[in-house]
C-alpha positions as a printed NumPy array, in Angstrom:
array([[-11.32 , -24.256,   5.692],
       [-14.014, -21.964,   7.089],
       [-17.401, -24.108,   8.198],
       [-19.646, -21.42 ,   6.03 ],
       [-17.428, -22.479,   2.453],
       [-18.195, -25.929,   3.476],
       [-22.284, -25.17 ,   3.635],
       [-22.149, -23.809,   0.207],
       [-23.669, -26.236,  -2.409],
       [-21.43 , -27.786,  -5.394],
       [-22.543, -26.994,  -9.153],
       [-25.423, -29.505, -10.047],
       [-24.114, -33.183, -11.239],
       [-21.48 , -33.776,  -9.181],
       [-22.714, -35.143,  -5.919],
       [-21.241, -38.445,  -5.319],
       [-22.763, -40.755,  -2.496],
       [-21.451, -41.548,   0.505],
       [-20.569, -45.057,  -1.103],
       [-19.155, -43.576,  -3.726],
       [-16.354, -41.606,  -1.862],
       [-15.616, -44.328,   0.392],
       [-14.655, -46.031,  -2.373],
       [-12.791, -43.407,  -4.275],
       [-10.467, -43.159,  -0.983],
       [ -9.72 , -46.625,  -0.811],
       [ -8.855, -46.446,  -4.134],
       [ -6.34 , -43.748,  -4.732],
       [ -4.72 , -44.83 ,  -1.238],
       [ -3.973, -48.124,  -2.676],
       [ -2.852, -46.896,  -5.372],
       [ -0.867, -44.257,  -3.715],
       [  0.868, -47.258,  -1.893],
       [  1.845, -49.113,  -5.015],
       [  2.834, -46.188,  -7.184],
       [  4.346, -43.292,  -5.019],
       [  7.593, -42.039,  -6.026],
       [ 10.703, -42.729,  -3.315],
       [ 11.399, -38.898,  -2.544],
       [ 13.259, -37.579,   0.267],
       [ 10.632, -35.75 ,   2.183],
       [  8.363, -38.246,   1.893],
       [ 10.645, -40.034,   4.928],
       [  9.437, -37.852,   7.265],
       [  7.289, -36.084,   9.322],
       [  9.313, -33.669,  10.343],
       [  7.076, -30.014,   9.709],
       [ 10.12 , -28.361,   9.136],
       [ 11.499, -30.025,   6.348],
       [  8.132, -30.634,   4.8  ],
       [  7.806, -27.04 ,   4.518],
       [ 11.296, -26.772,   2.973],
       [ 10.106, -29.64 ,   0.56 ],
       [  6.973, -27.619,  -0.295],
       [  8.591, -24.217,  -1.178],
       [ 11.071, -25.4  ,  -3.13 ],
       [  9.223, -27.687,  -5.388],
       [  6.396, -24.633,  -6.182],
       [  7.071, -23.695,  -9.98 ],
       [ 10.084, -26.358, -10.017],
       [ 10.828, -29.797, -11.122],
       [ 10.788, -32.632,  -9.018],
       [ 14.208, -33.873, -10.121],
       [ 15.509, -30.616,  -9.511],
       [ 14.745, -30.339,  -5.902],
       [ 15.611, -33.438,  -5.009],
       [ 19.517, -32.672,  -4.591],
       [ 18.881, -28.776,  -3.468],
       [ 16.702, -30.152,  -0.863],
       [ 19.144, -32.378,   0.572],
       [ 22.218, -29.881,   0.355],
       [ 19.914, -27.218,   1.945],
       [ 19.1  , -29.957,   4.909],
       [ 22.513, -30.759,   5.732],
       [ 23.233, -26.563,   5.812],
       [ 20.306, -26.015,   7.557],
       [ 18.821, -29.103,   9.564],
       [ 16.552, -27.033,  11.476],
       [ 14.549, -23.845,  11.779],
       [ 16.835, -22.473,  13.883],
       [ 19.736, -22.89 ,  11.651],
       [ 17.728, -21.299,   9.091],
       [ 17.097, -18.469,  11.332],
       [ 20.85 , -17.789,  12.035],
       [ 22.17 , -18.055,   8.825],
       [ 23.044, -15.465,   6.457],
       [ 20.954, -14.018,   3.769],
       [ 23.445, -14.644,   1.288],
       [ 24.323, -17.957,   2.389],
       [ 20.43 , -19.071,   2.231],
       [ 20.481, -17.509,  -1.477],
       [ 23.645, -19.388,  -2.632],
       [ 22.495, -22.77 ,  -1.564],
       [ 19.239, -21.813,  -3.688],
       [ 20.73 , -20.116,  -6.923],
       [ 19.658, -21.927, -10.043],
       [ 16.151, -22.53 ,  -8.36 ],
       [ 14.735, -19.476,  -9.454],
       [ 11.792, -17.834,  -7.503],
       [ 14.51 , -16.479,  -5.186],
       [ 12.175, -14.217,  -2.923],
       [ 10.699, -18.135,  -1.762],
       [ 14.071, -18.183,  -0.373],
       [ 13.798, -15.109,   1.548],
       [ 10.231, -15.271,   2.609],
       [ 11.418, -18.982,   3.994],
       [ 14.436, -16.879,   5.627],
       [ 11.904, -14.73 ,   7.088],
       [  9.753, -16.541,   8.551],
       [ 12.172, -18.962,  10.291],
       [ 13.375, -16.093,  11.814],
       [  9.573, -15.486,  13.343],
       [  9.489, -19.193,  13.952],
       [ 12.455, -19.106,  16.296],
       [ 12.045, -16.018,  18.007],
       [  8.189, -15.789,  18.732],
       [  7.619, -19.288,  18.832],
       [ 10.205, -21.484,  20.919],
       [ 11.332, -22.692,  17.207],
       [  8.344, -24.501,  17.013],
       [  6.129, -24.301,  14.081],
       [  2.654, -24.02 ,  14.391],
       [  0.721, -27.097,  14.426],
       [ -2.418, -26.08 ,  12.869],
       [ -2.976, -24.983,   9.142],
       [ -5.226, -21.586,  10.232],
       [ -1.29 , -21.206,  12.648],
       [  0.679, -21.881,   9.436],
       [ -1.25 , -19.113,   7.521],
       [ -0.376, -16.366,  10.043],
       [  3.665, -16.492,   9.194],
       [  5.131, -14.828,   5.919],
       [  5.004, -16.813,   3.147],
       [  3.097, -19.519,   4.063],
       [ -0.496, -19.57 ,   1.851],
       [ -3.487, -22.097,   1.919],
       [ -1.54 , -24.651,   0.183],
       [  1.224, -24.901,   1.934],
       [ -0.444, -24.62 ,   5.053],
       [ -2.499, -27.59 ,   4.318],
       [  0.305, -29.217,   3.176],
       [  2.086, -29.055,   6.125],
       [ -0.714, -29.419,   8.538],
       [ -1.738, -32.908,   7.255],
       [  1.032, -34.513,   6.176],
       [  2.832, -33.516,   9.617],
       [  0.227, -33.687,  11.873],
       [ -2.491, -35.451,  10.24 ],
       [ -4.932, -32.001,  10.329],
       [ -8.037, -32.719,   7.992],
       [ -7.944, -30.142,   5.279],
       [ -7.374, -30.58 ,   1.675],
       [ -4.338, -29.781,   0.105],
       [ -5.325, -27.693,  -3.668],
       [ -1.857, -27.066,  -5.711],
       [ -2.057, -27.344,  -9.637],
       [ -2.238, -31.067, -10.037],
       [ -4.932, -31.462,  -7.315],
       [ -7.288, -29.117,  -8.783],
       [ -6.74 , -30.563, -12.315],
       [ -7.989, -34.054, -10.673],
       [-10.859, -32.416,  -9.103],
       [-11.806, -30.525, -11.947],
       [-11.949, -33.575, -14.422],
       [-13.356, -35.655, -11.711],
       [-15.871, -32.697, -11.603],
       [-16.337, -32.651, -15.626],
       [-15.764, -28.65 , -14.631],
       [-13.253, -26.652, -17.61 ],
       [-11.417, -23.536, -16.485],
       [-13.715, -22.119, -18.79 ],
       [-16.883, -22.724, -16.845],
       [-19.663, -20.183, -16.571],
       [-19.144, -20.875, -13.041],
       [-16.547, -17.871, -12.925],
       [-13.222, -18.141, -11.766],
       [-13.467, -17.437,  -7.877],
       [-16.414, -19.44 ,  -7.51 ],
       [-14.834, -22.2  ,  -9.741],
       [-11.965, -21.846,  -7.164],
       [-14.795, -22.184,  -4.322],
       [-16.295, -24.999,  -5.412],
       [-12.7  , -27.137,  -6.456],
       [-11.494, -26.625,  -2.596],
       [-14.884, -27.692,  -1.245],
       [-15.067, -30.945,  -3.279],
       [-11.383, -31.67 ,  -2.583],
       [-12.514, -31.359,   1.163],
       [-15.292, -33.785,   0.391],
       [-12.996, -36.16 ,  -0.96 ],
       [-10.565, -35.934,   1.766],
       [ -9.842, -38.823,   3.96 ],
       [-10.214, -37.599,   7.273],
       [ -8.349, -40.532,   8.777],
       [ -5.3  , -40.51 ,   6.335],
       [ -5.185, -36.801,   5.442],
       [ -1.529, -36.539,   4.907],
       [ -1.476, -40.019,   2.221],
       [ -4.649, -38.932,   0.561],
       [ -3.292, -35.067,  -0.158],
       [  0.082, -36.825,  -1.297],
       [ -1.907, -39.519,  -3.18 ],
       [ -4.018, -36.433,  -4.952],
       [ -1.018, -34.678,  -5.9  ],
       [  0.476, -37.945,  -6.959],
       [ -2.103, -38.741,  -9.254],
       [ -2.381, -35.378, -10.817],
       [  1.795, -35.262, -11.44 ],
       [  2.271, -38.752, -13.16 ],
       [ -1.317, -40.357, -14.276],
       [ -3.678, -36.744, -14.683],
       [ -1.342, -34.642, -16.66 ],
       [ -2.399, -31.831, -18.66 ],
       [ -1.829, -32.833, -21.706],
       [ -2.233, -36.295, -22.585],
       [ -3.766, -37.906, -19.479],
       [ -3.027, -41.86 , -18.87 ],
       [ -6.857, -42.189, -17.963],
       [ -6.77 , -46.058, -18.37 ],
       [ -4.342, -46.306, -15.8  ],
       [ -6.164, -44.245, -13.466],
       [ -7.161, -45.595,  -9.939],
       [-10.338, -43.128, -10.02 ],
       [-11.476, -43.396, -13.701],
       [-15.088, -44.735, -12.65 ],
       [-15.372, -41.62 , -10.497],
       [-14.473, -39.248, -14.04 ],
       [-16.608, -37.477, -15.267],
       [-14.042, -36.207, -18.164],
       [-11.742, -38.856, -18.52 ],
       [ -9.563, -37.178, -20.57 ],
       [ -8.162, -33.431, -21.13 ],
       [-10.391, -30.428, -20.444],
       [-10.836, -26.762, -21.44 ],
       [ -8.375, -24.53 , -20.084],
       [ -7.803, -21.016, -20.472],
       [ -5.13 , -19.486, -22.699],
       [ -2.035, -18.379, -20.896],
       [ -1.141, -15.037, -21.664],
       [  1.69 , -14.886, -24.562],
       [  5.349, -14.408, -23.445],
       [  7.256, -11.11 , -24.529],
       [ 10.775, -11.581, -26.06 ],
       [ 13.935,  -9.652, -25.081],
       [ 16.927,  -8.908, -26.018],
       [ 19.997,  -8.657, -23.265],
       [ 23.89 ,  -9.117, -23.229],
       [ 26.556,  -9.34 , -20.557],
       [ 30.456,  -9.449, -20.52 ],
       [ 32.15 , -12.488, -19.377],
       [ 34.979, -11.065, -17.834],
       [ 37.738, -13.431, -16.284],
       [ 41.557, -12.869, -15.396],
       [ 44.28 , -14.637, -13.606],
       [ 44.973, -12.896, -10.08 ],
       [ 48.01 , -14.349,  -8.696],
       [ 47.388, -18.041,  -7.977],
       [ 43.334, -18.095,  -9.321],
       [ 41.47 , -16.988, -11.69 ],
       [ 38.869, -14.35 , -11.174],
       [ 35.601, -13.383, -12.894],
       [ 33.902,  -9.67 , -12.724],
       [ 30.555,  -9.62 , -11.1  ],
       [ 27.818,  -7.081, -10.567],
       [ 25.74 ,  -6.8  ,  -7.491],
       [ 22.53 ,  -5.875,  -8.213],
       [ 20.363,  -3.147,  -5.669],
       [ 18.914,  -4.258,  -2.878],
       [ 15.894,  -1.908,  -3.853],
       [ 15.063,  -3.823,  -7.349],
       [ 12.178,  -5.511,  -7.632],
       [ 13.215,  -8.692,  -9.199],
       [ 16.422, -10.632,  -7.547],
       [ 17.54 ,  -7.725,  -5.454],
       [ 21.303,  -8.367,  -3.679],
       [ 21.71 , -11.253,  -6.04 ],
       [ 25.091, -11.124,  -8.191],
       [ 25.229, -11.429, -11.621],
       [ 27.317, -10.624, -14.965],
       [ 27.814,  -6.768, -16.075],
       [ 25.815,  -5.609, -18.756],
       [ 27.041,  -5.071, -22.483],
       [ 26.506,  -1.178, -23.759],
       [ 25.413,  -3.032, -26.562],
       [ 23.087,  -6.067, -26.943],
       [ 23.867,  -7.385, -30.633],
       [ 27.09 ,  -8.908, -30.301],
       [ 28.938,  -9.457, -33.844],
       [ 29.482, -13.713, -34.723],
       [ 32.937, -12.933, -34.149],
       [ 32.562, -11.692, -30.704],
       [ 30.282, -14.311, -29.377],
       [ 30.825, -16.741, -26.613],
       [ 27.35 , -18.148, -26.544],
       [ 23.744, -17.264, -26.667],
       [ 21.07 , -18.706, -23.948],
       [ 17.638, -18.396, -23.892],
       [ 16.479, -17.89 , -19.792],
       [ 12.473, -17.427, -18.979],
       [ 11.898, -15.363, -16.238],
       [  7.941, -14.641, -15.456],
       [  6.29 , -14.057, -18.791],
       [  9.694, -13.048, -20.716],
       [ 11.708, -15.087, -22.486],
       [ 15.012, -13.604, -22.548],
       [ 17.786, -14.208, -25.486],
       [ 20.642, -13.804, -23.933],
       [ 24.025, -13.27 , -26.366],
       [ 27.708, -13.793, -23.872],
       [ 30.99 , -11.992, -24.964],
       [ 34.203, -12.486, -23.778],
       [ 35.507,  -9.249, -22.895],
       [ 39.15 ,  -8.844, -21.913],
       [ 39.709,  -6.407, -18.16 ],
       [ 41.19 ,  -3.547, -19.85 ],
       [ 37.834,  -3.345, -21.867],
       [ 35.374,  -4.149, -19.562],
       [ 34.716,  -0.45 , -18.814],
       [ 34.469,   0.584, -22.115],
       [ 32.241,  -2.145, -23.385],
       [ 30.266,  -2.425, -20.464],
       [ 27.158,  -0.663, -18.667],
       [ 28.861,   1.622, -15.85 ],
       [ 28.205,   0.518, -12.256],
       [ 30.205,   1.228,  -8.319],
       [ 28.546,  -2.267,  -7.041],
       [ 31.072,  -4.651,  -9.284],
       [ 33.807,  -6.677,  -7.626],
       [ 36.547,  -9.68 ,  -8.729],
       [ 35.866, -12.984,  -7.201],
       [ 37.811, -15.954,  -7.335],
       [ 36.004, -18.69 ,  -9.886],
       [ 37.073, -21.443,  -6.909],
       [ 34.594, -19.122,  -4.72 ],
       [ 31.418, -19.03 ,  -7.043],
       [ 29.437, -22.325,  -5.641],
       [ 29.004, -19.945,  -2.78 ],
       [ 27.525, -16.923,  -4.114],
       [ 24.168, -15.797,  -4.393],
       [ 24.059, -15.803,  -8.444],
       [ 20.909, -15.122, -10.193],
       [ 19.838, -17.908, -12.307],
       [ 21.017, -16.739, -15.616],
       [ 24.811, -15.866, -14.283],
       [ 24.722, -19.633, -12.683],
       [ 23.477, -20.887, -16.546],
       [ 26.115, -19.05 , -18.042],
       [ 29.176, -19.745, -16.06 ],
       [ 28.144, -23.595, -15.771],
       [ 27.913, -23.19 , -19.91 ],
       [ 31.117, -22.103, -20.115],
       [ 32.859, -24.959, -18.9  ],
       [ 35.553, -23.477, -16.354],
       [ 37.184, -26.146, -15.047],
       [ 37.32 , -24.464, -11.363],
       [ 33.484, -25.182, -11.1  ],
       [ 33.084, -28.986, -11.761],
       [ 32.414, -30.983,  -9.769],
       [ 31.438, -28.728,  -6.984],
       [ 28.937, -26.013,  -9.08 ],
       [ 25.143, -27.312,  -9.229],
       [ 23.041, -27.283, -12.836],
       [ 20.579, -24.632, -12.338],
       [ 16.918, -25.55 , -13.408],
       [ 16.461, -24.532, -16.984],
       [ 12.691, -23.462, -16.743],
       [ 12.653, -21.726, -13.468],
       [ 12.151, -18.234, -13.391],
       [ 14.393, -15.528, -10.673]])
């Protein structure tokens, strides 16, 4: 962080003394060391897979990563394996994450990483910053828990923590960029210069299993005496979600040997999920009782999508279906390789072809593509 945001002053009433922070820092780092969750990239240093770590668990469960993260590891140990690998191979290992331009940004920037910078990545959060992708947070992120750099890490759950420990709402008169302001220079207060890395980890901790959003388990809280809230505070409204009607053709036939399923490719020049595969489209988006496979519901930004699946025999599929020149057969055996958008994973895992178990991985139900 920039010396000048550090020489602006904090709203009134929430100085704490010298004292005071020592002791808050001793106390979420015990804590931290009793109560932290066994994860996988919490073995390691290693800036490379930290960052993986990081972009895959923005907007995405915990419990979801946690097997993605290894797969994508073992495919991709380093940053130059990442930079040699194909698009589509990067996208395959992430389908049913959601947030697929994450993926390609990563993609991206390992590619920069390897060829302007000896495959090593920068060791500095202001370094981290410069490459595509790569914001404030997971800058810091990287930075301390790597290399020890003292600067706060601010994600959702950290400025929740800071906020309460504040007493500030998200409705404060403050305003929301200087509400922002003031959160990352108190988290920088906090900070434990010596132990950046455990402290941001131990913040983010904190905020994911004791300071939730609703509901927060205050009395079990390492840094209740520190509260000024203890307990929820305002937030602003989130804006509504819009509701959508879609429907797509499951289209499957035996090819000599296998079985094969019709999929779409969609443009390279679309906005959301470009080059990603994904079922045709029905002409028609009610689908009579009789003619329905299943119906899915699949959120993708602020849309929630109801999704109705017929089975549609090859000799129709042209009919019944939205035309399109990018469509091609692929072999169901094939599948845990493609690059599927979310809702095609969903829907294929749903329908319970044996060709996919064991080898086809449950996509995360509230991610978005």
């Amino acid at each position: 962080m920039e010396e000048s945001k550090h020489d602006e002053p904090l709203a009134p009433g929430t100085a704490l003394s010298p004292e005071e922070i020592s002791d808050l820092r001793s106390g979420l780092l015990a804590w931290y060391k009793l109560n932290r969750r066994d994860l996988p990239w919490r073995q390691t240093r290693d800036p490379y897979a930290i960052w993986v770590s990081e972009i895959m668990l923005q907007q995405t469960r915990v419990a979801a990563v946690i097997e993605r993260y290894e797969v994508f590891l073992r495919n991709f140990p380093n940053v130059e394996a990442l930079a040699h690998a194909l698009e589509e191979d990067v996208l395959a290992l992430w389908s049913g994450l959601g947030y697929y331009r994450r993926a390609r940004l990563m993609h991206k920037t390992a590619k920069v990483v390897a060829l302007e910078n000896k495959a090593l990545m920068p060791r500095t959060a202001a370094g981290l910053r410069t490459l595509p992708g790569i914001g404030a947070y997971t800058s810091a992120a990287i930075a301390s828990i790597a290399y020890g750099e003292p600067v706060a890490v601010v994600d959702g759950n950290v400025e929740r923590v800071v906020q309460r420990l504040a007493g500030w709402g998200s409705d404060s008169r403050l305003g929301q960029a200087e509400l922002d302001r003031n959160i990352a220079k108190l988290a920088n207060m906090l900070l434990d210069p010596t132990r950046a890395g455990d402290f941001n980890q131990g913040m983010m901790e904190l905020g994911a299993t004791v300071c939730l959003p609703q509901n927060p388990k205050c009395l079990l809280c390492p840094l209740r005496r520190f509260c000024r809230t203890r307990g929820e505070h305002p937030t602003l409204k989130r804006a509504r979600m819009r509701s959508e009607d879609v429907a797509y053709a499951l289209v499957i036939r035996s090819h000599g040997l296998h079985r094969e399923v019709l999929l779409e490719l969609r443009s390279a020049e679309q906005s959301v999920m470009p080059g990603m595969w994904e079922l045709p489209a029905l002409r028609d988006t009610q689908v009579a009782g009789t003619h329905l496979r299943m119906s899915v519901r699949h959120a993708i930004m602020q849309v929630n999508y109801y999704v109705r699946i017929r089975t549609v025999h090859e000799e129709d599929a042209e009919e019944l279906t939205v035309p399109s020149d990018r469509r091609t057969w692929v072999r169901l055996h094939d599948l845990p390789g493609m690059a599927l958008t979310g809702l095609a994973h969903k829907v294929l895992l749903r329908a319970k072809l044996p060709e996919l178990t064991p080898n086809f991985p449950v996509p995360v139900t509230t991610s978005a593509d």
